[in-house]
């Protein structure tokens, strides 16, 4: 059976560490695919102005293109250069929920993410995306320090 | 360079805005603005509110109610049949995950709501109850329920016939569905009617979406800090609105958009607290509403007076049939235009049936309207045009006094809410007005700037003029939009019917995919 590892990227060092760990792990598995995912934090339940709504479609495309070109594509190319079979995805949504959903949809067998990079008041109230993912994921999750 | 341009524009605006300031030396500038304004707008107002011959019933009120009733029957009581489905849509149950990041149904609904929930709910209801008595509330609720069908019709068309440009932006609204829809059906005159609608939409934006807001915001502020000239409030508002719509200072708009919904919740919450505290009077208040609806309880014009006021204020508050919401709703991401129609029908429900009713109940329960103990009827003022109130309050100050009677500090919260509501409504309507303006004059920096400057000047006029002429003009302008819009909706409603039948069949057959439960 092919192992499919999903790597949650966040554009920071922690994401990079998750990527390095996934590479290391994949090299030890015979049949292994990697899926690099970047989730753009977004909620359908925010309040927006009419002008924001009018331009939203455009902004979304820009956000996806930017995340693809700056974060996901370089990661996928790096993985391919290292000899792995790798693909990438960008999606809007709640980070933990979307990462889990994409993993299930794409047949992922485990998720690797970096430890939460932010600290502070909001995290104390709402918890971090990593914590939420660990609590609710349908597949095993590895959190890289 | 960009900042320099921004600064230059702001400076230019301040120069434009400062003209009333220069005239400050002449005493009574507010009165002069008021007189001039009333004289200019008088004929337009008289035409829109002309009564049926031999009666006092304005034809425009009948126009709106008949339309809402026709749509309700034509679409088989769509507002009740698809109510639950509308809730599922807003919750995102039918949203394709692949479209995540696009404008959701919830966002389109709340954006439209921020344009409608505002002073109409606070001040407008007070005007209705102050003139038409508690019975006006009954007719207001009825108009709100029927209006859901009008809103459904126009918002479905708004999405169906919107323009999607190559750069990904969208523009929609009655001017688009009138011109494109008429062309598609082979009916002549769509182009002309779309232009006529756009003209009225610009006037509506300047009236109800601007002057009425500025006027009542000033009334509320001066009620707390003491009387001072209205143009001062006008200039402050104008500068802030200018900073947002011309200077592109998004942070102010963003803050408002985020605070306003909470203000709405706080307002309804406070009203609920007052109702709970006075729970023993709720039954009495409803009996006043029902009895007053059919007898008038002594108000000017009897029960017809109550009915006219109720219908008028409901239309002004939820804008069903006016066409404005179709502009706001058209930005949603959906493959089925009708889904936005379903979602939009929640708007009059939230706006009129819930929020307006809360205001009316608080005013009635707080006994701000003076009752003649001998007859049990309401006492009229000296002119016989409205019910006498404690301290002679009208409009927003009546609502404020009603809330203040139970929660002494609430007028301060209300003042903040009024200012924010007024501001968010102005921002929304500046957008609606601009869309109509660009439809007429084309898109372009100079064209857009011209409209935005005119919009800001009208804020000052609105704050300086007295309530009477402002409310007359605001109502007339908004109802003029409804004249054209509803006329066209009668021709286009068969398009919506086709969409509705097709969607309902597919929904029943399970072809419309539900992504979450």
XYZ file of C-alpha atoms in Angstrom:
662
model
C 0.000 0.000 0.000
C 1.249 3.449 -0.879
C 1.729 5.759 2.052
C 0.501 9.302 1.401
C 1.898 11.946 3.693
C 0.212 15.325 3.841
C 2.415 18.225 4.888
C 0.772 21.332 6.284
C 2.758 24.372 5.200
C 2.386 27.807 6.761
C 5.047 29.809 4.974
C 7.254 30.022 8.069
C 10.182 28.089 9.556
C 7.871 25.682 11.339
C 6.395 24.651 7.991
C 9.901 24.169 6.674
C 10.756 21.909 9.601
C 7.600 19.887 8.934
C 8.710 19.581 5.310
C 12.203 18.419 6.274
C 10.762 15.871 8.687
C 8.371 14.561 6.023
C 11.245 14.182 3.589
C 13.229 12.239 6.110
C 10.259 10.006 6.909
C 9.372 9.439 3.257
C 12.913 8.385 2.436
C 12.481 5.501 4.866
C 9.245 4.282 3.273
C 9.287 2.346 -0.024
C 6.104 3.521 -1.708
C 5.391 7.026 -0.547
C 3.678 10.066 -2.012
C 3.760 13.562 -0.571
C 1.069 16.204 -0.696
C 2.066 19.739 0.300
C -0.936 21.775 1.443
C -1.273 25.455 2.282
C -4.564 26.587 3.805
C -5.447 30.276 3.556
C -7.309 31.162 6.743
C -10.805 32.223 5.687
C -14.324 32.024 7.023
C -17.613 32.282 5.122
C -19.091 33.973 8.188
C -17.242 37.293 8.246
C -18.773 40.693 7.578
C -17.672 42.440 4.420
C -18.391 45.656 2.575
C -20.104 45.593 -0.824
C -16.875 46.754 -2.415
C -14.908 43.902 -0.847
C -17.523 41.457 -2.141
C -17.298 42.898 -5.630
C -13.552 42.266 -5.741
C -13.541 39.047 -3.753
C -13.288 36.690 -6.727
C -10.184 38.510 -7.911
C -8.606 38.650 -4.481
C -9.164 34.926 -4.067
C -7.361 34.157 -7.314
C -4.489 36.418 -6.256
C -4.251 34.781 -2.848
C -4.185 31.300 -4.381
C -1.602 32.251 -6.992
C 0.581 33.899 -4.397
C 0.417 30.928 -2.020
C 1.128 28.568 -4.908
C 4.106 30.458 -6.272
C 5.691 31.490 -2.977
C 5.047 28.518 -0.728
C 3.604 25.393 -2.322
C 5.411 25.250 -5.683
C 8.908 25.699 -4.192
C 8.134 22.978 -1.633
C 6.850 20.571 -4.291
C 9.808 21.285 -6.570
C 12.184 20.663 -3.671
C 10.513 17.340 -2.974
C 10.577 16.331 -6.632
C 14.249 17.310 -6.904
C 14.914 15.024 -3.960
C 13.324 12.185 -5.949
C 9.905 12.053 -4.328
C 6.518 11.867 -5.969
C 4.893 15.095 -4.804
C 1.921 17.354 -5.501
C 0.639 20.582 -3.984
C -2.702 22.167 -3.048
C -3.953 25.532 -1.846
C -7.388 25.925 -0.310
C -9.284 28.583 1.677
C -10.904 27.700 4.963
C -10.386 26.945 8.616
C -6.802 25.620 8.763
C -7.340 22.536 10.929
C -10.661 21.544 9.414
C -9.546 22.050 5.816
C -6.228 20.245 6.256
C -8.045 17.236 7.660
C -10.730 17.333 4.974
C -8.170 17.530 2.147
C -6.230 14.650 3.673
C -9.314 12.448 3.744
C -10.389 13.524 0.229
C -6.967 12.754 -1.228
C -6.455 9.475 0.564
C -3.761 10.792 2.899
C -2.624 8.378 5.577
C -0.971 10.836 7.929
C -0.435 14.559 8.428
C 2.751 16.336 9.384
C 2.600 19.908 10.641
C 4.896 22.288 12.455
C 4.258 23.352 16.014
C 2.173 26.514 16.281
C 4.395 29.455 15.463
C 2.283 32.088 17.103
C 1.637 32.689 20.742
C -0.534 35.161 22.548
C -3.987 36.148 23.617
C -5.931 34.790 20.642
C -4.231 31.427 20.946
C -5.126 31.185 24.619
C -8.778 31.751 23.821
C -9.241 29.833 20.608
C -6.323 27.412 20.692
C -3.961 27.073 17.757
C -4.720 25.422 14.428
C -2.250 22.690 15.321
C -4.060 21.939 18.574
C -7.382 21.842 16.764
C -5.980 19.541 14.116
C -4.552 17.130 16.669
C -7.890 17.040 18.466
C -10.067 16.433 15.403
C -7.964 14.752 12.695
C -9.151 11.475 11.166
C -5.607 10.245 10.518
C -2.459 10.221 12.675
C -0.823 13.650 13.049
C 2.832 14.333 13.699
C 3.690 17.717 15.157
C 7.259 18.770 14.473
C 8.895 21.026 17.050
C 2.884 59.882 -5.154
C -0.173 57.869 -4.273
C -0.273 59.424 -0.830
C 0.188 62.847 -2.342
C -2.792 62.285 -4.615
C -4.806 61.056 -1.642
C -3.838 64.139 0.335
C -4.686 66.368 -2.585
C -8.114 64.809 -2.947
C -8.802 65.097 0.756
C -7.729 68.737 0.723
C -9.979 69.374 -2.263
C -12.854 67.775 -0.425
C -12.253 69.856 2.651
C -12.340 72.958 0.447
C -15.613 71.819 -1.084
C -17.013 70.941 2.318
C -15.980 74.215 3.824
C -18.433 76.323 1.851
C -21.208 75.974 4.466
C -18.562 76.772 7.038
C -17.873 80.089 5.366
C -21.518 80.977 5.591
C -21.442 80.334 9.309
C -21.551 84.055 10.108
C -25.069 84.319 8.683
C -27.437 83.176 11.403
C -30.016 80.511 10.702
C -28.125 78.636 7.996
C -29.964 75.445 8.950
C -33.313 77.137 8.327
C -32.221 78.492 4.985
C -30.947 75.088 3.859
C -34.209 73.619 5.060
C -36.399 76.101 3.178
C -34.437 75.863 -0.044
C -34.413 72.089 0.137
C -38.149 71.809 0.805
C -38.908 74.163 -2.087
C -36.768 72.208 -4.550
C -37.981 68.744 -3.604
C -41.638 69.609 -2.963
C -43.095 68.809 -6.416
C -41.255 65.474 -6.642
C -42.485 64.473 -3.188
C -46.086 65.473 -4.027
C -46.053 63.371 -7.184
C -44.799 60.230 -5.476
C -47.154 60.542 -2.525
C -50.195 61.656 -4.516
C -53.313 60.025 -3.043
C -55.877 58.080 -5.036
C -58.529 60.565 -6.188
C -61.110 61.131 -3.485
C -59.061 59.358 -0.790
C -56.026 60.047 1.350
C -54.386 56.789 0.417
C -51.052 57.339 -1.394
C -50.957 55.277 -4.583
C -47.300 54.374 -4.007
C -48.073 52.451 -0.824
C -50.675 50.409 -2.672
C -48.157 49.887 -5.468
C -45.665 48.239 -3.095
C -48.158 46.132 -1.215
C -49.951 44.904 -4.319
C -46.587 43.918 -5.829
C -45.504 42.053 -2.702
C -48.864 40.254 -2.637
C -48.677 39.376 -6.332
C -45.161 37.949 -5.933
C -46.199 36.047 -2.813
C -49.096 34.386 -4.655
C -47.296 33.972 -7.995
C -44.412 32.131 -6.336
C -46.742 30.069 -4.127
C -45.729 31.603 -0.781
C -42.053 31.078 -1.492
C -41.094 32.915 1.725
C -42.612 30.142 3.813
C -42.009 27.125 1.564
C -38.289 27.770 1.184
C -37.598 29.399 4.525
C -35.824 26.363 5.950
C -33.846 25.924 2.742
C -32.751 29.563 2.986
C -31.353 28.886 6.458
C -29.424 25.856 5.135
C -28.002 27.992 2.338
C -26.845 30.703 4.746
C -25.245 28.066 6.968
C -23.230 26.978 3.944
C -24.672 23.452 3.775
C -24.902 23.671 -0.010
C -21.618 25.529 -0.548
C -19.134 23.707 -2.776
C -15.833 23.399 -0.820
C -13.985 24.100 -4.066
C -15.478 27.603 -3.991
C -14.091 28.335 -0.525
C -12.743 31.869 -0.450
C -15.455 33.279 -2.698
C -18.301 35.492 -1.407
C -20.582 33.236 0.630
C -24.366 33.497 0.962
C -23.871 34.646 4.537
C -21.541 37.438 3.454
C -23.848 38.646 0.688
C -26.775 38.625 3.128
C -24.971 40.488 5.901
C -23.575 43.046 3.466
C -27.079 43.740 2.189
C -28.399 43.811 5.750
C -25.854 46.399 6.833
C -27.342 48.654 4.174
C -30.915 48.092 5.320
C -30.666 47.639 9.082
C -30.162 51.137 10.310
C -32.093 54.183 11.171
C -35.205 52.899 9.439
C -35.425 50.359 12.244
C -34.834 52.846 15.016
C -36.061 56.244 13.841
C -38.365 55.115 11.030
C -40.400 52.879 13.310
C -40.707 55.710 15.821
C -42.068 57.932 13.050
C -44.572 55.230 12.053
C -45.755 54.539 15.590
C -45.702 58.249 16.452
C -48.073 59.080 13.601
C -49.958 55.853 12.981
C -50.076 54.555 16.548
C -49.225 51.006 17.671
C -51.516 49.634 14.937
C -48.923 50.685 12.363
C -46.751 47.840 13.717
C -49.269 45.219 12.556
C -49.231 46.544 9.011
C -45.481 46.869 9.149
C -45.080 43.191 10.049
C -47.537 42.172 7.327
C -45.675 44.301 4.797
C -42.415 42.742 5.983
C -43.722 39.202 5.473
C -45.102 39.986 2.023
C -41.973 41.975 1.131
C -39.911 38.794 1.467
C -41.342 37.684 -1.888
C -40.428 41.000 -3.566
C -36.897 40.718 -2.258
C -36.676 37.127 -3.474
C -37.710 38.172 -6.978
C -35.323 41.082 -7.361
C -32.295 39.400 -5.822
C -32.650 36.293 -8.000
C -32.684 38.545 -11.049
C -29.786 40.592 -9.650
C -27.533 37.526 -9.669
C -28.900 36.072 -12.902
C -28.284 39.162 -15.010
C -25.192 40.576 -13.328
C -22.199 41.625 -15.373
C -19.060 39.602 -14.820
C -16.018 41.424 -16.122
C -12.814 39.851 -17.391
C -10.935 41.144 -14.340
C -13.218 39.042 -12.127
C -15.247 41.902 -10.626
C -19.033 41.842 -10.804
C -21.731 44.492 -11.142
C -25.373 43.730 -10.709
C -28.663 45.292 -9.802
C -31.947 46.381 -11.347
C -30.299 48.477 -14.070
C -28.595 45.336 -15.348
C -31.543 42.970 -15.085
C -33.901 45.507 -16.587
C -31.758 46.156 -19.642
C -30.527 42.581 -20.159
C -33.732 40.838 -19.092
C -35.994 42.936 -21.307
C -33.665 42.370 -24.243
C -33.697 38.618 -23.648
C -37.494 38.555 -23.540
C -37.739 40.811 -26.587
C -39.562 43.567 -24.688
C -38.673 47.104 -25.811
C -37.833 49.978 -23.456
C -35.438 48.129 -21.132
C -32.617 50.568 -21.805
C -34.760 53.586 -20.989
C -36.208 52.033 -17.826
C -32.742 51.034 -16.630
C -31.614 54.639 -17.032
C -34.712 55.888 -15.198
C -34.056 53.448 -12.369
C -30.440 54.575 -12.145
C -31.498 58.226 -11.829
C -33.881 57.366 -8.999
C -31.276 55.152 -7.396
C -28.862 58.083 -7.274
C -31.586 60.226 -5.677
C -32.405 57.398 -3.248
C -28.740 57.110 -2.322
C -28.618 60.832 -1.639
C -31.951 60.817 0.230
C -32.692 57.763 2.360
C -29.173 56.412 2.106
C -27.577 59.652 3.094
C -29.553 62.723 4.178
C -32.009 60.845 6.389
C -29.096 59.069 8.075
C -27.129 62.277 8.632
C -30.243 64.040 9.870
C -31.144 61.433 12.441
C -27.559 60.889 13.551
C -27.417 64.618 14.285
C -30.743 64.486 16.131
C -29.401 61.707 18.308
C -26.063 63.375 19.056
C -27.593 66.780 19.789
C -30.146 65.079 22.027
C -27.272 64.014 24.244
C -24.689 66.807 24.043
C -27.191 69.650 23.647
C -28.451 71.517 20.616
C -25.933 72.752 18.087
C -26.088 73.483 14.333
C -26.652 70.427 12.162
C -24.077 71.340 9.558
C -21.294 70.694 12.078
C -22.344 67.037 12.371
C -22.768 67.029 8.607
C -19.227 68.166 7.962
C -17.717 65.675 10.395
C -19.671 62.825 8.793
C -18.861 64.074 5.313
C -15.127 64.150 6.051
C -15.139 60.607 7.465
C -17.272 59.233 4.625
C -15.042 61.046 2.156
C -11.974 59.486 3.758
C -13.476 56.046 3.251
C -15.053 56.254 -0.181
C -12.511 58.546 -1.824
C -9.422 58.241 0.332
C -9.828 54.472 0.350
C -9.264 54.310 4.104
C -10.591 50.789 4.335
C -9.856 50.420 8.028
C -12.767 52.720 8.989
C -15.199 50.826 6.767
C -13.868 47.502 7.994
C -14.218 48.472 11.636
C -17.779 49.676 11.016
C -18.713 46.524 9.145
C -17.494 44.455 12.038
C -18.992 46.565 14.818
C -22.407 47.170 13.246
C -23.631 43.549 13.466
C -22.765 43.497 17.146
C -24.574 46.786 17.604
C -27.605 45.179 15.946
C -27.425 42.235 18.324
C -26.949 44.587 21.287
C -29.980 46.609 20.182
C -32.232 43.572 19.887
C -30.781 42.256 23.165
C -31.602 45.497 24.995
C -35.108 45.484 23.531
C -35.566 41.890 24.717
C -34.375 42.808 28.220
C -36.941 45.625 28.355
C -39.655 43.258 27.143
C -38.694 40.623 29.696
C -38.645 43.173 32.537
C -42.080 44.397 31.429
C -43.386 40.943 30.526
C -46.753 41.713 32.124
C -47.307 44.439 29.518
C -46.481 42.437 26.409
C -50.046 41.146 26.111
C -51.384 44.685 26.437
C -48.878 45.984 23.857
C -49.967 43.354 21.337
C -53.612 44.135 21.988
C -52.841 47.815 21.284
C -51.131 46.722 18.060
C -54.061 44.571 16.914
C -56.833 46.894 18.010
C -54.975 49.903 16.630
C -54.431 48.116 13.316
C -58.163 48.029 12.638
C -59.505 51.003 14.566
C -56.559 53.377 14.624
C -57.204 54.133 18.327
C -57.824 57.759 17.506
C -54.752 58.384 15.340
C -54.833 60.840 12.460
C -56.524 59.148 9.512
C -57.909 56.301 11.629
C -56.955 52.751 10.748
C -56.042 53.809 7.202
C -53.545 56.206 8.778
C -52.032 53.333 10.759
C -51.944 51.152 7.659
C -50.263 53.790 5.503
C -47.615 54.489 8.120
C -46.946 50.793 8.707
C -46.590 49.965 5.029
C -44.537 53.056 4.305
C -42.020 52.516 7.064
C -41.708 48.785 6.321
C -40.859 49.553 2.714
C -38.439 52.255 3.744
C -36.787 49.988 6.272
C -36.450 46.696 4.401
C -36.377 48.180 0.898
C -38.235 45.186 -0.572
C -39.211 46.051 -4.129
C -36.884 49.032 -4.163
C -34.102 47.159 -5.919
C -31.189 48.321 -3.770
C -30.555 44.901 -2.211
C -30.229 43.335 -5.653
C -27.072 45.415 -6.078
C -25.560 44.124 -2.831
C -26.618 40.501 -3.306
C -25.255 40.166 -6.814
C -21.650 39.611 -5.711
C -22.319 36.151 -4.298
C -20.594 33.069 -5.730
C -23.258 30.622 -6.831
C -24.125 28.606 -9.866
C -27.829 28.956 -9.051
C -29.043 32.589 -9.004
C -32.218 31.492 -7.241
C -30.278 30.449 -4.132
C -29.423 34.094 -3.491
C -33.110 34.878 -3.880
C -33.902 32.392 -1.106
C -31.224 33.878 1.126
C -32.376 37.441 0.490
C -35.892 36.688 1.636
C -34.508 36.461 5.157
C -33.629 40.136 4.972
C -37.118 41.672 5.438
C -37.738 39.063 8.120
C -34.709 40.083 10.181
C -35.063 43.752 9.401
C -38.779 44.336 9.729
C -40.449 41.393 11.399
C -37.795 41.107 14.113
C -35.917 44.386 14.612
C -38.641 46.898 13.706
C -41.181 45.033 15.833
C -38.791 45.185 18.788
C -38.544 48.961 18.471
C -42.302 49.329 18.190
C -42.933 47.124 21.224
C -40.455 49.074 23.351
C -42.065 52.395 22.357
C -45.559 51.092 23.151
C -44.569 49.403 26.411
C -42.625 52.415 27.687
C -45.835 54.443 27.263
C -44.177 57.315 25.477
C -47.369 57.821 23.478
C -49.897 59.764 25.538
C -53.296 58.120 25.980
C -56.452 60.044 26.808
C -57.620 58.289 29.999
C -61.236 59.166 29.264
C -61.491 57.488 25.868
C -58.537 55.092 25.847
C -57.553 56.609 22.509
C -54.265 58.348 21.786
C -54.063 62.106 22.190
C -53.043 64.015 19.105
C -50.691 66.983 19.046
C -51.987 70.499 18.452
C -51.720 70.225 14.699
C -53.549 66.902 14.823
C -50.891 65.241 12.660
C -49.231 62.930 15.185
C -49.715 61.415 18.615
C -48.551 63.561 21.537
C -45.510 62.061 23.180
C -43.857 62.562 26.542
C -41.547 65.593 26.078
C -42.757 65.933 22.471
C -40.184 63.481 21.123
C -40.329 62.272 17.519
C -38.181 60.025 15.343
C -34.988 58.705 16.876
C -35.421 60.766 20.061
C -38.724 58.963 20.685
C -36.989 55.571 20.453
C -34.184 56.866 22.632
C -36.631 58.082 25.296
C -38.489 54.748 25.145
C -35.312 52.744 25.781
C -34.123 55.331 28.333
C -37.323 54.887 30.342
C -36.247 51.345 31.226
C -32.467 51.486 30.898
C -31.309 54.983 31.817
C -27.885 54.732 30.190
C -29.112 53.094 26.998
C -29.558 56.375 25.068
C -25.760 56.685 25.106
C -25.332 53.216 23.607
C -28.113 54.038 21.169
C -26.313 57.213 20.168
C -23.217 55.200 19.289
C -25.377 52.611 17.499
C -27.204 55.315 15.544
C -23.977 56.937 14.436
C -22.523 53.582 13.370
C -25.737 52.446 11.664
C -25.975 55.776 9.886
C -22.385 55.501 8.815
C -22.609 51.925 7.540
C -25.847 52.688 5.686
C -24.181 55.691 4.067
C -21.213 53.580 2.969
C -23.566 50.924 1.528
C -25.713 53.466 -0.272
C -22.702 55.331 -1.599
C -21.890 52.041 -3.298
C -25.433 51.558 -4.648
C -25.516 55.150 -5.855
C -22.108 54.793 -7.431
C -23.165 51.661 -9.309
C -26.145 53.555 -10.734
C -23.945 56.534 -11.495
C -21.344 54.459 -13.345
C -24.137 52.698 -15.219
C -25.206 56.110 -16.508
C -21.898 57.871 -16.937
C -19.453 55.022 -17.337
C -16.673 53.895 -15.057
C -13.665 56.108 -14.597
C -11.874 57.990 -11.861
C -13.301 61.463 -12.641
C -16.853 60.182 -13.007
C -16.676 58.247 -9.742
C -15.048 61.117 -7.856
C -17.782 63.502 -9.022
C -20.482 61.283 -7.552
C -18.584 60.772 -4.321
C -18.164 64.512 -3.806
C -21.869 65.132 -4.483
C -22.662 62.363 -2.000
C -20.564 64.029 0.709
C -22.125 67.475 0.090
C -25.577 65.959 0.618
C -24.511 64.661 4.024
C -24.074 68.263 5.159
C -27.434 69.304 3.687
C -29.145 66.304 5.306
C -27.749 67.057 8.748
C -28.690 70.740 8.494
C -32.270 70.340 7.214
C -35.149 69.514 9.559
C -36.694 66.041 9.681
C -39.898 66.783 7.752
C -38.523 67.720 4.315
C -35.665 65.216 4.626
C -37.927 62.285 5.406
C -40.321 63.302 2.619
C -37.579 63.500 0.042
C -35.896 60.306 1.287
C -39.137 58.351 1.080
C -40.032 59.831 -2.296
C -36.639 59.031 -3.820
C -36.587 55.473 -2.534
C -40.172 54.846 -3.610
C -39.428 56.276 -7.045
C -36.883 53.462 -7.417
C -39.647 51.016 -6.528
C -41.941 52.473 -9.183
C -39.552 51.520 -11.973
C -38.214 48.365 -10.352
C -41.590 46.782 -9.617
C -42.974 47.719 -13.018
C -40.088 45.792 -14.562
C -40.345 42.908 -12.078
C -43.857 42.188 -13.382
C -42.344 41.507 -16.812
C -39.368 39.585 -15.478
C -41.087 37.480 -12.827
C -41.703 34.672 -15.298
C -37.929 34.284 -15.615
C -37.746 33.789 -11.855
C -40.677 31.361 -11.961
C -38.810 29.219 -14.478
C -35.714 29.227 -12.292
C -37.810 28.361 -9.242
C -39.581 25.413 -10.907
C -36.338 24.018 -12.264
C -34.545 24.377 -8.926
C -37.422 22.970 -6.877
C -37.626 19.892 -9.151
C -33.890 19.263 -8.893
C -33.904 19.849 -5.148
C -36.691 17.306 -4.687
C -34.884 14.815 -6.937
C -31.739 15.198 -4.836
C -29.762 16.661 -7.730
C -28.779 19.751 -5.762
C -25.829 18.515 -3.811
C -25.696 19.143 -0.117
C -22.114 19.169 1.108
C -22.644 19.221 4.848
C -25.462 18.466 7.225
